[in-house]
Short mmCIF file of C-alpha atoms in Angstrom, two decimals:
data_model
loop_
_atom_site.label_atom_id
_atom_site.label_comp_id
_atom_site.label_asym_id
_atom_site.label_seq_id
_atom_site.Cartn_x
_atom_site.Cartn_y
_atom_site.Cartn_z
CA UNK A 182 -9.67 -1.53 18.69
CA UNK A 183 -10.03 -3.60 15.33
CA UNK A 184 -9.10 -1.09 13.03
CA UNK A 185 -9.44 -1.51 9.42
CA UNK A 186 -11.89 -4.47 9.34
CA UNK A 187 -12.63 -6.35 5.53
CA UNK A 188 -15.42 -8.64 4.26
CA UNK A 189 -15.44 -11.23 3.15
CA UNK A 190 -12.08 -12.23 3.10
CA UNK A 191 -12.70 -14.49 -0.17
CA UNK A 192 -14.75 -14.52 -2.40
CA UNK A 193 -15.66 -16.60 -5.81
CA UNK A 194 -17.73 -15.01 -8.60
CA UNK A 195 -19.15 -15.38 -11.73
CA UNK A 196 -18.77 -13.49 -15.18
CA UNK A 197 -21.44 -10.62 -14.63
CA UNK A 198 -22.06 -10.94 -11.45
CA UNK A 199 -22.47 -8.27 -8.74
CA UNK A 200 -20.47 -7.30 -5.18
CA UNK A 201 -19.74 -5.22 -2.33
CA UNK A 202 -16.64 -5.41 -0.87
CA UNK A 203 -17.08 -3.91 2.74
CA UNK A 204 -14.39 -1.83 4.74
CA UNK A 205 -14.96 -0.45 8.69
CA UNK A 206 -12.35 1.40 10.98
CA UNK A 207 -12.85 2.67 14.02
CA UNK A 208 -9.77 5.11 14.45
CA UNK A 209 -11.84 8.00 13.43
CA UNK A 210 -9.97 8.70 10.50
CA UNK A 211 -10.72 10.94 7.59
CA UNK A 212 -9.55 9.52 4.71
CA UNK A 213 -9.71 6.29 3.36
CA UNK A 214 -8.72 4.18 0.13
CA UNK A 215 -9.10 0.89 -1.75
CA UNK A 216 -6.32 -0.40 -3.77
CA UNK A 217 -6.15 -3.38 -5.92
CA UNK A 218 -2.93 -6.01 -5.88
CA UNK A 219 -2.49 -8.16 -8.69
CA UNK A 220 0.69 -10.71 -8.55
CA UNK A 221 3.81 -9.25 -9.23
CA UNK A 222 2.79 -5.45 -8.93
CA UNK A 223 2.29 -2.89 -7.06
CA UNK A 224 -1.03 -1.82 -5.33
CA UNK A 225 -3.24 0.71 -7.29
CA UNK A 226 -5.10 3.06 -6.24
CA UNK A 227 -8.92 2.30 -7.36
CA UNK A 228 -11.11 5.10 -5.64
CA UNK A 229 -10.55 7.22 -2.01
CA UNK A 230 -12.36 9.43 -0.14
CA UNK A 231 -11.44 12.59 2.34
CA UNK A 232 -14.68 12.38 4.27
CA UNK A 233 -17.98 11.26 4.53
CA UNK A 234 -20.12 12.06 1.52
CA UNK A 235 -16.57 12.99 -0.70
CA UNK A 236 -15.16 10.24 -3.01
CA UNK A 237 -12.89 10.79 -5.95
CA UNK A 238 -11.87 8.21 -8.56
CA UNK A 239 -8.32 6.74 -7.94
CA UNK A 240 -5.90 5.34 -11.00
CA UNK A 241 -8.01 2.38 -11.94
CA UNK A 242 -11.79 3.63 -11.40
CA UNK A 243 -13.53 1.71 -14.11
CA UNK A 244 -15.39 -1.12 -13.29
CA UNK A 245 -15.97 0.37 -9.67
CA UNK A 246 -18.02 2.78 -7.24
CA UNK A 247 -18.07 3.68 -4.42
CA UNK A 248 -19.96 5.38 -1.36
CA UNK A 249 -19.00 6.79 1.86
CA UNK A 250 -22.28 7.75 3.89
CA UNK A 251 -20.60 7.43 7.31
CA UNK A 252 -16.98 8.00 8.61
CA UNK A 253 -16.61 4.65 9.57
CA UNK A 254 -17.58 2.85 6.08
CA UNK A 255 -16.09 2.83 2.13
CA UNK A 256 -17.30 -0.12 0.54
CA UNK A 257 -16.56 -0.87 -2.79
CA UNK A 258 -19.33 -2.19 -5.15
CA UNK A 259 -18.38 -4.23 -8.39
CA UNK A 260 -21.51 -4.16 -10.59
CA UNK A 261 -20.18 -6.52 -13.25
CA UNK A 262 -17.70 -8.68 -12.74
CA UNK A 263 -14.98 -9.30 -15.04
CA UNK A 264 -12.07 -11.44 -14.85
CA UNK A 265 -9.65 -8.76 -15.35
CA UNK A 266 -10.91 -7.99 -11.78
CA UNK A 267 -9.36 -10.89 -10.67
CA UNK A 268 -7.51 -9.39 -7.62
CA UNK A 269 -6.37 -8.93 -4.10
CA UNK A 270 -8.39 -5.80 -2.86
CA UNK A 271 -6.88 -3.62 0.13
CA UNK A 272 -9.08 -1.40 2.41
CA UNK A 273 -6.75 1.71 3.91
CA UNK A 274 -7.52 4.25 6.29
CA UNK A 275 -5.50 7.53 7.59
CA UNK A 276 -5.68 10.92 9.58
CA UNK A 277 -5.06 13.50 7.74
CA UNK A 278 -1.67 15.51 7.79
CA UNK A 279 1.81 15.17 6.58
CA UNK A 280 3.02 12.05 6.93
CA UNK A 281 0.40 9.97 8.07
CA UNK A 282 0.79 6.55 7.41
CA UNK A 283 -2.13 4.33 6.07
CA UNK A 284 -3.22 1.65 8.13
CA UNK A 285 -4.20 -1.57 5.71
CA UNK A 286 -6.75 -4.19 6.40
CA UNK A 287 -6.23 -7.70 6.36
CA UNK A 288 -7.42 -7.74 2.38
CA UNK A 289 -10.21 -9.50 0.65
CA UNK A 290 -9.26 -12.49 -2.52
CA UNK A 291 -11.74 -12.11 -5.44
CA UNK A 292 -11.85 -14.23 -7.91
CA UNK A 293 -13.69 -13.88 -11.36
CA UNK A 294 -14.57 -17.55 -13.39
CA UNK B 49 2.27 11.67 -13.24
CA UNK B 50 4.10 11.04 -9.56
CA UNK B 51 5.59 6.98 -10.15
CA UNK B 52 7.85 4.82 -7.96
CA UNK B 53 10.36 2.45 -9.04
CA UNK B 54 11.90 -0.47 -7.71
CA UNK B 55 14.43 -2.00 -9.44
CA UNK B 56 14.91 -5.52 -7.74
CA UNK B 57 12.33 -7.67 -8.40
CA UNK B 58 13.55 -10.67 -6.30
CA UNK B 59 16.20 -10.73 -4.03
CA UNK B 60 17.86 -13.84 -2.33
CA UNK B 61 20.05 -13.32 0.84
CA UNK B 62 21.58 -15.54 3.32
CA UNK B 63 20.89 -15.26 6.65
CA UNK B 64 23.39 -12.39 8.62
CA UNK B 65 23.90 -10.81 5.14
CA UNK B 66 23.46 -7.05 4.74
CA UNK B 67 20.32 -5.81 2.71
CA UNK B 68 19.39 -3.10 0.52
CA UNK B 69 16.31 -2.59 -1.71
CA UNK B 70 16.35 0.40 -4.04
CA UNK B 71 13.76 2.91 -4.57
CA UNK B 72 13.44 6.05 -6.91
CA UNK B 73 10.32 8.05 -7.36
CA UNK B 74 9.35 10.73 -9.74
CA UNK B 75 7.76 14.32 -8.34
CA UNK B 76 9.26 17.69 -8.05
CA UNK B 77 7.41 18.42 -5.20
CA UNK B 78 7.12 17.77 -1.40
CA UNK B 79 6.58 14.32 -0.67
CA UNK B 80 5.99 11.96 2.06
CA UNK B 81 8.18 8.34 1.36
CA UNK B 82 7.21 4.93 3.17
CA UNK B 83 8.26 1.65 3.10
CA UNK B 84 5.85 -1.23 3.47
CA UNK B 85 6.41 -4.97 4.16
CA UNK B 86 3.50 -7.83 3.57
CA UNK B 87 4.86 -10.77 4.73
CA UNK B 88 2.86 -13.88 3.47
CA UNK B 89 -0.98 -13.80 3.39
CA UNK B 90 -0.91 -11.00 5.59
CA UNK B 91 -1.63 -6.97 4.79
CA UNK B 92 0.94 -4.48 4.32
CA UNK B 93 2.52 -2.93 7.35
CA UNK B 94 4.45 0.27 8.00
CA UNK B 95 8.19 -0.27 7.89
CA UNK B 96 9.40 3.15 8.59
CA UNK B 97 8.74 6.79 7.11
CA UNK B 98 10.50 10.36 6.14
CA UNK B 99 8.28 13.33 5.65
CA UNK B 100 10.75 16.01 6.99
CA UNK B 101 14.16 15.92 9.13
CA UNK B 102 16.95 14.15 9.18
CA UNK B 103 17.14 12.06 6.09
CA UNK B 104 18.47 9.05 7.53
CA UNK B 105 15.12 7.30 8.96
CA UNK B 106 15.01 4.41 11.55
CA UNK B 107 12.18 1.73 11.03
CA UNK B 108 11.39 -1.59 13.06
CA UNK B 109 13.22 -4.09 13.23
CA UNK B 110 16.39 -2.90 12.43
CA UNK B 111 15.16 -1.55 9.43
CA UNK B 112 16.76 2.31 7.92
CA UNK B 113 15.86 4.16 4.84
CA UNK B 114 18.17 6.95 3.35
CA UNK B 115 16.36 10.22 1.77
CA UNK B 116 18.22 11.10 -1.11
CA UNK B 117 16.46 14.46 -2.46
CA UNK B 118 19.20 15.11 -5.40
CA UNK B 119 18.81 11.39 -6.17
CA UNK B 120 15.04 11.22 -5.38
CA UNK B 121 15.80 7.99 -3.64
CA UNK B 122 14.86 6.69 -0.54
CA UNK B 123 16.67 3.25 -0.61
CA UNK B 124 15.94 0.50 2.35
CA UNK B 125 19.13 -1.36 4.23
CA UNK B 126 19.64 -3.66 6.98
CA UNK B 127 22.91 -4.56 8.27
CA UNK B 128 22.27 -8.37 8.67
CA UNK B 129 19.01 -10.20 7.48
CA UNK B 130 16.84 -12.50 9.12
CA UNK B 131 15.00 -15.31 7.94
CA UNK B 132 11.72 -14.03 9.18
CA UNK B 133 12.33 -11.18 6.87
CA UNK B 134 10.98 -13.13 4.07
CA UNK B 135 8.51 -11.02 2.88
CA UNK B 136 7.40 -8.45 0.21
CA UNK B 137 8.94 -4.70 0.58
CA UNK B 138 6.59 -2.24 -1.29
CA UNK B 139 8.29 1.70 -1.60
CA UNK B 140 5.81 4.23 -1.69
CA UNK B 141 5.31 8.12 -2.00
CA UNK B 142 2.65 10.84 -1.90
CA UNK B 143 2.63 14.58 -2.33
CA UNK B 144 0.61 16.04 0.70
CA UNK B 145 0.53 19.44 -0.29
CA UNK B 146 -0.91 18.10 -3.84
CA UNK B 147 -4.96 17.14 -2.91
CA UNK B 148 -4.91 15.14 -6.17
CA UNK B 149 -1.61 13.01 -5.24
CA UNK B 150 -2.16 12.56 -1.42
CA UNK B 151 -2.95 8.89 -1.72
CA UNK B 152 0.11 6.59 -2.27
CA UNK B 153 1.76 5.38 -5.21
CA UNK B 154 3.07 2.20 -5.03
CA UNK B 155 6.19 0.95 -6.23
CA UNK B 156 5.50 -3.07 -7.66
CA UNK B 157 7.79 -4.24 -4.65
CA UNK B 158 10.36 -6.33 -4.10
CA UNK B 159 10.12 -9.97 -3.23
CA UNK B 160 13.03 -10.86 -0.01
CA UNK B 161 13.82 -14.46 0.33
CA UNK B 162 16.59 -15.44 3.33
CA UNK B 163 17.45 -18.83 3.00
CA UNK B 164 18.66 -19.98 6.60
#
């Protein structure tokens, strides 16, 4: 049982160039999120979903998109990359109902030169 | 808007020294309240939780959070510190009965250092 799985765990790119940041679980759940850490702050929330073919923007949406064609997958595509993206990206998963807690992935490093 | 705050930025303990980390949020609603550690490198993991019940919550590790509702706090203690429990503490709170506030806001954490 891997749970929530990320690729690539780093990752260098260029001004304008394009990504996608891959998350898997295999718990089944409904609902799953990406978040973005930057030093010294909190995570926040970029886009989640409550099923497969459902996504809804998060707090910080621009810049991003997202998909979520099966269950399993959410992967978050960066079409042109900006250094204010500069970031530690989190993959989370839960089942829905009160008090579920998310289950994080291990994270992926981006960096934008 | 639903926000968390955490008012200690960096904390520095000595080892066997008691802990707590503060944590207010703003909603009027039902929420759900977690606290999250990321020790270094790693991803965040589930300290403990309250969503209903006794307000006094039991976590791992020796860990306890205290539901305030009249305060809307929900700060985290430990009676003596470790100095594997270096680490990042992150409070955070959703609103499951609210579809557009279900995912968790994040408070910007609080760094731990125990110097042995």
């Amino acid at each position: 049982n891997a749970g929530v799985t990320q690729t690539p765990k780093f990752r260098i790119l260029k001004i304008g160039q394009s990504m996608t940041l891959q998350c898997t679980q295999d718990m089944n759940h409904n609902y799953m999120y990406w978040y973005r850490q930057d030093p010294g702050m909190g995570l926040k929330l970029i886009y989640y979903s409550v099923g497969a073919g459902i996504t809804d923007k998060g707090e910080v949406p621009n810049g991003y998109n997202v998909s979520r064609s099966t269950t399993e997958d959410f992967p978050l595509r960066l079409e042109l990359a900006a250094p204010s993206q500069t970031s530690v990206y989190f993959c989370a998963t839960n089942k829905p109902g009160s008090g579920q807690p998310q289950h994080f992935g291990d994270g992926t490093r981006l960096s934008i030169l | 808007a639903q926000s968390v705050s955490q008012h200690n930025h960096h904390v520095i303990l000595s080892e066997a020294a008691s802990l707590e980390l503060g944590c207010n949020y703003s909603y009027g609603g039902t929420v759900n309240l977690f606290w999250y550690v990321q020790y270094p490198g790693q991803h965040l993991q589930l300290l403990l939780k309250y969503f209903s019940g006794d307000p006094l919550v039991k976590g791992i590790k020796g860990f306890e959070a205290e539901f305030i509702k009249s305060k809307f706090s929900f700060n985290l203690r430990k009676p003596s510190v470790q100095w594997s429990d270096t680490a990042e503490y992150f409070c955070a709170v959703n609103a499951p009965m609210d579809t557009g506030r279900r995912a968790l806001t994040f408070g910007s954490g609080t760094r731990l250092q125990v110097q042995p």
